[in-house]
């Protein structure tokens, strides 16, 4: 009942910035907990960032803390990931995830939250 579509990926150089978007096509369901994950070639999926429904509470992995910023616009049913100071290690397919289960507005799913819906992913490649 919820479809997520990522966009904004591409090829950039180290130190550059990139902004990813995730559009949710939900009917009457709300995407309360949302987050970004990534998977590099040959590696397992890893947590990147998460955001509460209110958009005021966020969580980041240590590897992106201080460089990435997650945000959302519930009116537009959009979620974003602003990536600055990109590194070659950031190269991966980035996925947005959502959970329609109700949680308080300031609840952040975090890396171990079990999301119900996932997007197809968008490729981010950072050259050195």
CSV table of C-alpha atoms in Angstrom, one decimal, residues 41-99:
chain,number,residue,atom,x,y,z
A,41,UNK,CA,28.8,-3.7,-3.9
A,42,UNK,CA,29.6,-7.0,-2.2
A,43,UNK,CA,28.6,-5.8,1.2
A,44,UNK,CA,25.6,-6.0,3.4
A,45,UNK,CA,23.0,-3.3,3.8
A,46,UNK,CA,23.9,-0.7,6.4
A,47,UNK,CA,22.0,2.0,8.3
A,48,UNK,CA,22.6,5.6,7.2
A,49,UNK,CA,20.1,7.9,8.9
A,50,UNK,CA,16.6,7.9,10.4
A,51,UNK,CA,14.0,10.5,11.1
A,52,UNK,CA,10.9,10.8,13.2
A,53,UNK,CA,7.5,11.7,11.8
A,54,UNK,CA,7.7,15.2,13.2
A,55,UNK,CA,11.1,15.7,11.5
A,56,UNK,CA,12.6,17.1,14.6
A,57,UNK,CA,14.4,14.0,15.8
A,58,UNK,CA,17.1,12.3,13.8
A,59,UNK,CA,19.7,9.6,14.1
A,60,UNK,CA,22.8,9.0,12.0
A,61,UNK,CA,25.5,6.4,11.6
A,62,UNK,CA,28.9,7.3,12.9
A,63,UNK,CA,30.3,7.2,9.3
A,64,UNK,CA,28.0,10.0,8.1
A,65,UNK,CA,27.5,12.0,11.2
A,66,UNK,CA,28.3,15.7,10.5
A,67,UNK,CA,28.2,15.2,6.8
A,68,UNK,CA,24.7,14.0,6.0
A,69,UNK,CA,21.4,15.6,6.9
A,70,UNK,CA,18.1,13.8,6.8
A,71,UNK,CA,14.8,15.7,6.5
A,72,UNK,CA,11.2,15.2,5.5
A,73,UNK,CA,8.2,17.1,4.2
A,74,UNK,CA,5.0,15.3,5.2
A,75,UNK,CA,2.7,17.6,3.3
A,76,UNK,CA,4.6,16.5,0.1
A,77,UNK,CA,5.2,13.0,1.3
A,78,UNK,CA,8.9,13.4,0.7
A,79,UNK,CA,12.0,12.5,2.5
A,80,UNK,CA,15.5,13.8,1.7
A,81,UNK,CA,19.1,13.1,2.4
A,82,UNK,CA,21.5,16.0,1.9
A,83,UNK,CA,25.0,14.5,1.5
A,84,UNK,CA,28.0,16.8,1.9
A,85,UNK,CA,31.7,16.2,1.8
A,86,UNK,CA,31.1,12.9,0.0
A,87,UNK,CA,33.8,10.3,0.2
A,88,UNK,CA,34.5,7.3,-2.0
A,89,UNK,CA,33.4,5.1,0.9
A,90,UNK,CA,29.9,6.5,0.5
A,91,UNK,CA,29.6,4.8,-2.9
A,92,UNK,CA,26.6,2.5,-2.7
A,93,UNK,CA,23.0,2.0,-3.7
A,94,UNK,CA,20.8,4.1,-1.3
A,95,UNK,CA,17.4,3.0,-0.2
A,96,UNK,CA,14.7,4.8,1.6
A,97,UNK,CA,12.5,2.9,4.0
A,98,UNK,CA,9.3,3.5,5.8
A,99,UNK,CA,7.0,2.1,8.5
